[in-house]
Structure formats: C-alpha cells, structure tokens
Amino acid sequence: MDIVNTFIYDNDIRIKATLLKNSLRELFKAQSMPKDKTSLFSKAALLAATFATEEKDDNGAIYVSIKDPNTKTALTAVCETDGRLRGCVDVYKDSSFSETVLTVGRKLAIRGDYQSSVMGKNIEAAAEEYFKSSRQTKAKIKFFTFEDSDGFIFSEYFPGHNVNFQDENKKPTPEYLSKKLETALETAIEATIKNRSIDILKKVSTTKIIFGCTCSKRRIKQALSQTHDLTFPVEIKCRFCGKNYIIDSL
C-alpha cells in the first residue's frame, strides 16, 4: 500500500515516512519511462507526496520539480492534499547551472501560490538545503528502497526542540541533537518497512497515496479558450496521465 505516515518520536521530533509502489508504477507508465530511468522521478514523487500530506487544504496541491543538469530534463511530480499523485517530464535548454535544482511549490486556495528553489550537488543535498533554508529547520533525510517500493523519510525537531530539556542548565549539544535525529530516522524506517509499533514512536496519522489526475474536458476547454484559430475537432493528450480528449467545440 502506498502511504505517508506521520510519527512523533520521544515527544520532540516529528517524522514523515513515505513508501510508494503502485502509484510510481502508474506514473512511470503514463510517461513511458522504463524503470532504470526513474530514480530522480521517484524522488520528486516521494517529496511531493510527503509535503502534500502536511497541508490541510483539500483543494490544494504540492509540486516538486527536479532539474537534472546531466540529462537536461525537468522531472515534476504533483500531489493533491487528498493523496492523488501525478507527474510529467520536460526537456529544457538552460545550461547556466551545473548542480541539481529542486523547486517546491504550493498551490493552495487559502494561502495562495508560492515556491522555493534550492540547489545541490545531488537531490539529497538539495533536499537538505530546502529544509535548512525554506523550512528553517534542521532535518535528517533519507531516500531508501524496501523490496520493490521506494521510500523517503525525514526527521526534524519541533521549533525550539526543547520539549525534553526544560532545564536551562541541561541544554542538548548540537552533536546530541544530530545523533537523536539520526536515531529517530532509523527507528521510523524500521517501523515503516516492518509495519510494527515501537513504544517511543507514536503514529499520528496515515495518508494513502494513489496515482490520480485532475484533468477533465472542462479544464481542457478552458485552456483552449485562450488559443485562437483552432480547427475542430482537436485531440488533446494530458501531459500528466496520458488520457486523450477529443474536443469538438468550445
């Protein structure tokens, strides 16, 4: 089952653990992408699914785009806050950068649309930079595989990270905090892949992820209404799910 689990570890660390299989298969199929070419695409999907489940607006969506300078491709995954996941692949010509570019955007009805872009020597480095600069938090992250599923997990302290350290004379050292984040991360991976409970790890919520698109004939017509000199009927293929639409008129 494709899921995103939210945990609390020892009262002061929040963890998100995502495990995807079927939704990724459908996503790769829709983009005609063989398994050996899907590493970055699956990471974009894992990040999108993880971040989408943090939002409360059911009408919103999170998109994650990864620009890979090695293949000159932009891999974009979009996940609705209800768990529907889709994606697309684009070729770009901009060669002004040599590192991986990670862009995370939020399209939410309540708070509007905004995005944040970071760079790194690889997606892991870029993702860690995103947590540091955009989320203003120190986090440990890890991409992993389990059997035929792909996974992503992060652990981060609550703001102030002092739930267990109220005594000013016993503040934790940076080394201790880093080690605790790592321990929380490994504990949550074990709980996720073995699907078992661990006392120090409290599961807060589980969200199911499925491959699903939001395209419709009505939305296609709305997009075409901005185009002039159309000859009907027009055949349009959704770039996210591959579904074909025949539009006879606007």
Short mmCIF file of C-alpha atoms in Angstrom, two decimals:
data_model
loop_
_atom_site.label_atom_id
_atom_site.label_comp_id
_atom_site.label_asym_id
_atom_site.label_seq_id
_atom_site.Cartn_x
_atom_site.Cartn_y
_atom_site.Cartn_z
CA MET A 1 0.00 0.00 0.00
CA ASP A 2 1.28 3.50 -0.84
CA ILE A 3 1.30 5.57 2.34
CA VAL A 4 2.67 8.56 4.18
CA ASN A 5 2.95 8.03 7.93
CA THR A 6 3.43 10.82 10.46
CA PHE A 7 5.16 9.97 13.73
CA ILE A 8 6.24 11.74 16.91
CA TYR A 9 9.46 10.39 18.39
CA ASP A 10 10.16 10.88 22.11
CA ASN A 11 7.77 13.88 22.23
CA ASP A 12 10.05 16.34 20.43
CA ILE A 13 10.82 15.00 16.95
CA ARG A 14 8.37 14.91 14.05
CA ILE A 15 8.84 12.30 11.35
CA LYS A 16 7.30 11.75 7.93
CA ALA A 17 7.81 8.34 6.31
CA THR A 18 6.63 7.73 2.74
CA LEU A 19 6.55 4.39 0.91
CA LEU A 20 5.37 4.24 -2.71
CA LYS A 21 4.98 1.39 -5.18
CA ASN A 22 1.80 1.22 -7.29
CA SER A 23 1.43 4.98 -7.75
CA LEU A 24 5.01 5.17 -9.03
CA ARG A 25 4.41 2.32 -11.47
CA GLU A 26 1.38 4.10 -12.89
CA LEU A 27 3.27 7.37 -13.05
CA PHE A 28 6.18 5.79 -14.95
CA LYS A 29 3.74 4.03 -17.28
CA ALA A 30 1.92 7.26 -18.10
CA GLN A 31 5.26 8.87 -19.02
CA SER A 32 6.51 5.79 -20.95
CA MET A 33 9.55 5.72 -18.69
CA PRO A 34 11.50 2.48 -18.09
CA LYS A 35 12.40 1.56 -14.51
CA ASP A 36 16.13 2.18 -14.97
CA LYS A 37 15.41 5.83 -15.84
CA THR A 38 13.14 6.62 -12.91
CA SER A 39 15.43 7.35 -9.95
CA LEU A 40 15.05 11.14 -9.87
CA PHE A 41 11.40 10.94 -10.91
CA SER A 42 10.58 8.68 -7.97
CA LYS A 43 12.37 11.08 -5.60
CA ALA A 44 10.32 14.01 -6.91
CA ALA A 45 7.14 11.96 -6.35
CA LEU A 46 8.21 10.93 -2.85
CA LEU A 47 8.89 14.54 -1.87
CA ALA A 48 5.60 15.77 -3.37
CA ALA A 49 3.58 13.10 -1.56
CA THR A 50 5.36 13.78 1.73
CA PHE A 51 4.90 17.55 1.63
CA ALA A 52 1.31 17.37 0.36
CA THR A 53 0.15 15.45 3.42
CA GLU A 54 1.30 18.33 5.64
CA GLU A 55 -1.26 20.70 4.14
CA LYS A 56 -4.85 20.95 5.36
CA ASP A 57 -6.48 22.48 2.30
CA ASP A 58 -8.22 19.73 0.30
CA ASN A 59 -8.28 21.96 -2.77
CA GLY A 60 -4.53 22.49 -2.78
CA ALA A 61 -1.56 20.73 -4.30
CA ILE A 62 2.19 20.48 -3.85
CA TYR A 63 4.52 20.23 -6.81
CA VAL A 64 8.18 19.23 -6.75
CA SER A 65 10.37 19.79 -9.78
CA ILE A 66 13.90 18.46 -10.17
CA LYS A 67 16.13 19.85 -12.90
CA ASP A 68 18.92 17.41 -13.68
CA PRO A 69 21.94 19.04 -15.42
CA ASN A 70 23.24 15.64 -16.54
CA THR A 71 20.20 14.69 -18.64
CA LYS A 72 18.81 18.20 -19.25
CA THR A 73 15.41 17.07 -18.04
CA ALA A 74 12.96 18.58 -15.58
CA LEU A 75 11.04 15.94 -13.63
CA THR A 76 7.91 17.26 -11.96
CA ALA A 77 5.58 15.47 -9.56
CA VAL A 78 2.31 16.92 -8.26
CA CYS A 79 0.36 15.59 -5.30
CA GLU A 80 -3.04 16.77 -4.12
CA THR A 81 -3.61 17.04 -0.39
CA ASP A 82 -6.08 14.15 -0.71
CA GLY A 83 -3.25 11.86 -1.90
CA ARG A 84 -3.66 11.88 -5.70
CA LEU A 85 -0.21 11.79 -7.33
CA ARG A 86 0.81 12.51 -10.92
CA GLY A 87 3.83 13.84 -12.82
CA CYS A 88 5.45 14.81 -16.12
CA VAL A 89 8.85 15.02 -17.81
CA ASP A 90 10.15 18.01 -19.78
CA VAL A 91 13.35 18.72 -21.67
CA TYR A 92 14.96 22.10 -21.01
CA LYS A 93 17.75 24.01 -22.75
CA ASP A 94 19.00 26.20 -19.91
CA SER A 95 22.60 25.19 -19.18
CA SER A 96 23.54 28.05 -16.86
CA PHE A 97 23.86 25.80 -13.83
CA SER A 98 25.79 22.62 -13.09
CA GLU A 99 24.01 21.40 -9.95
CA THR A 100 20.65 19.76 -9.36
CA VAL A 101 17.86 22.30 -8.86
CA LEU A 102 14.99 21.42 -6.54
CA THR A 103 11.84 23.55 -6.66
CA VAL A 104 8.99 23.02 -4.22
CA GLY A 105 5.76 24.90 -4.88
CA ARG A 106 2.46 25.14 -3.07
CA LYS A 107 -0.82 25.89 -4.83
CA LEU A 108 -3.32 26.35 -2.04
CA ALA A 109 -6.68 28.05 -2.19
CA ILE A 110 -6.35 29.62 1.25
CA ARG A 111 -2.73 30.82 1.31
CA GLY A 112 -2.12 31.34 -2.37
CA ASP A 113 0.73 30.08 -4.54
CA TYR A 114 4.40 30.31 -3.69
CA GLN A 115 7.56 28.35 -4.40
CA SER A 116 11.11 27.95 -3.19
CA SER A 117 14.13 26.76 -5.19
CA VAL A 118 17.42 25.41 -3.89
CA MET A 119 20.48 23.79 -5.46
CA GLY A 120 22.78 20.93 -4.51
CA LYS A 121 25.31 18.52 -5.95
CA ASN A 122 22.54 15.88 -5.91
CA ILE A 123 18.91 15.63 -4.87
CA GLU A 124 19.79 14.63 -1.30
CA ALA A 125 21.97 17.72 -0.85
CA ALA A 126 19.32 19.92 -2.47
CA ALA A 127 16.57 18.48 -0.26
CA GLU A 128 18.61 19.08 2.90
CA GLU A 129 19.22 22.65 1.76
CA TYR A 130 15.47 23.06 1.26
CA PHE A 131 14.79 22.07 4.86
CA LYS A 132 17.51 24.40 6.09
CA SER A 133 16.68 27.50 4.05
CA SER A 134 12.98 27.22 3.26
CA ARG A 135 11.57 25.40 6.27
CA GLN A 136 14.00 26.99 8.74
CA THR A 137 14.69 23.69 10.44
CA LYS A 138 17.46 21.17 10.83
CA ALA A 139 16.39 17.79 9.49
CA LYS A 140 17.81 14.41 8.70
CA ILE A 141 16.58 12.91 5.43
CA LYS A 142 16.98 9.59 3.68
CA PHE A 143 15.77 8.01 0.46
CA PHE A 144 15.59 4.22 0.66
CA THR A 145 14.18 1.14 -1.05
CA PHE A 146 12.32 -1.75 0.51
CA GLU A 147 11.64 -4.79 -1.65
CA ASP A 148 10.01 -3.24 -4.76
CA SER A 149 8.93 0.03 -3.10
CA ASP A 150 10.70 3.39 -2.91
CA GLY A 151 10.78 5.37 0.30
CA PHE A 152 11.60 8.78 1.72
CA ILE A 153 11.80 9.83 5.34
CA PHE A 154 12.71 12.94 7.30
CA SER A 155 13.02 13.73 10.98
CA GLU A 156 13.01 17.26 12.39
CA TYR A 157 12.79 18.91 15.77
CA PHE A 158 9.78 20.92 16.78
CA PRO A 159 10.51 24.68 16.91
CA GLY A 160 12.75 25.25 19.92
CA HIS A 161 13.44 21.49 20.19
CA ASN A 162 13.40 21.74 23.99
CA VAL A 163 10.33 19.67 24.90
CA ASN A 164 12.50 17.23 26.85
CA PHE A 165 15.00 19.85 28.03
CA GLN A 166 13.23 22.48 30.13
CA ASP A 167 16.22 22.95 32.43
CA GLU A 168 18.38 25.79 31.04
CA ASN A 169 21.48 24.14 32.53
CA LYS A 170 20.91 20.94 30.59
CA LYS A 171 20.57 22.16 27.04
CA PRO A 172 21.41 19.46 24.48
CA THR A 173 24.57 19.82 22.42
CA PRO A 174 24.42 20.03 18.60
CA GLU A 175 26.11 16.62 18.47
CA TYR A 176 23.43 15.10 20.69
CA LEU A 177 20.62 16.63 18.64
CA SER A 178 22.11 15.37 15.37
CA LYS A 179 22.50 11.86 16.78
CA LYS A 180 18.95 11.84 18.10
CA LEU A 181 17.57 12.88 14.72
CA GLU A 182 19.50 10.03 13.11
CA THR A 183 18.23 7.52 15.68
CA ALA A 184 14.65 8.71 15.18
CA LEU A 185 15.09 8.34 11.43
CA GLU A 186 16.31 4.75 11.62
CA THR A 187 13.60 3.82 14.14
CA ALA A 188 10.86 5.16 11.87
CA ILE A 189 12.25 3.31 8.84
CA GLU A 190 12.14 0.08 10.82
CA ALA A 191 8.57 0.74 11.93
CA THR A 192 7.52 1.58 8.36
CA ILE A 193 9.06 -1.34 6.47
CA LYS A 194 8.16 -3.88 9.15
CA ASN A 195 4.75 -2.30 9.80
CA ARG A 196 5.04 -2.64 13.55
CA SER A 197 4.63 -0.36 16.54
CA ILE A 198 7.54 0.91 18.65
CA ASP A 199 6.84 2.41 22.08
CA ILE A 200 8.98 5.54 21.71
CA LEU A 201 7.45 6.21 18.29
CA LYS A 202 3.84 7.44 18.24
CA LYS A 203 1.97 7.23 14.94
CA VAL A 204 -0.13 10.35 14.44
CA SER A 205 -1.67 9.77 11.01
CA THR A 206 -1.58 7.73 7.80
CA THR A 207 -2.46 9.04 4.34
CA LYS A 208 -2.98 6.78 1.32
CA ILE A 209 -1.34 7.81 -1.96
CA ILE A 210 -2.76 6.82 -5.35
CA PHE A 211 -1.99 7.71 -8.95
CA GLY A 212 -4.66 10.17 -9.99
CA CYS A 213 -5.06 13.17 -12.26
CA THR A 214 -7.27 16.25 -12.04
CA CYS A 215 -7.66 16.70 -15.80
CA SER A 216 -11.14 17.00 -17.34
CA LYS A 217 -12.76 18.05 -20.60
CA ARG A 218 -13.96 21.24 -18.92
CA ARG A 219 -10.42 22.20 -17.91
CA ILE A 220 -9.11 21.37 -21.39
CA LYS A 221 -11.75 23.66 -22.91
CA GLN A 222 -10.83 26.44 -20.51
CA ALA A 223 -7.19 26.20 -21.57
CA LEU A 224 -8.10 26.11 -25.28
CA SER A 225 -10.31 29.18 -24.93
CA GLN A 226 -7.12 31.25 -24.81
CA THR A 227 -5.97 29.85 -28.17
CA HIS A 228 -7.03 31.41 -31.47
CA ASP A 229 -7.59 29.89 -34.93
CA LEU A 230 -8.46 26.39 -33.73
CA THR A 231 -9.73 23.79 -36.18
CA PHE A 232 -12.13 21.32 -34.60
CA PRO A 233 -12.18 18.58 -33.64
CA VAL A 234 -9.00 18.91 -31.56
CA GLU A 235 -7.29 15.95 -29.91
CA ILE A 236 -5.51 16.78 -26.66
CA LYS A 237 -3.41 14.41 -24.55
CA CYS A 238 -2.97 15.15 -20.86
CA ARG A 239 0.75 15.52 -20.19
CA PHE A 240 0.36 14.09 -16.68
CA CYS A 241 -1.76 10.95 -17.09
CA GLY A 242 -1.76 10.37 -20.87
CA LYS A 243 -5.55 10.47 -21.24
CA ASN A 244 -6.78 11.61 -24.67
CA TYR A 245 -9.60 14.10 -25.13
CA ILE A 246 -11.50 14.88 -28.33
CA ILE A 247 -12.78 18.45 -28.22
CA ASP A 248 -15.47 19.15 -30.83
CA SER A 249 -16.17 22.75 -29.80
CA LEU A 250 -15.69 25.26 -27.02
#
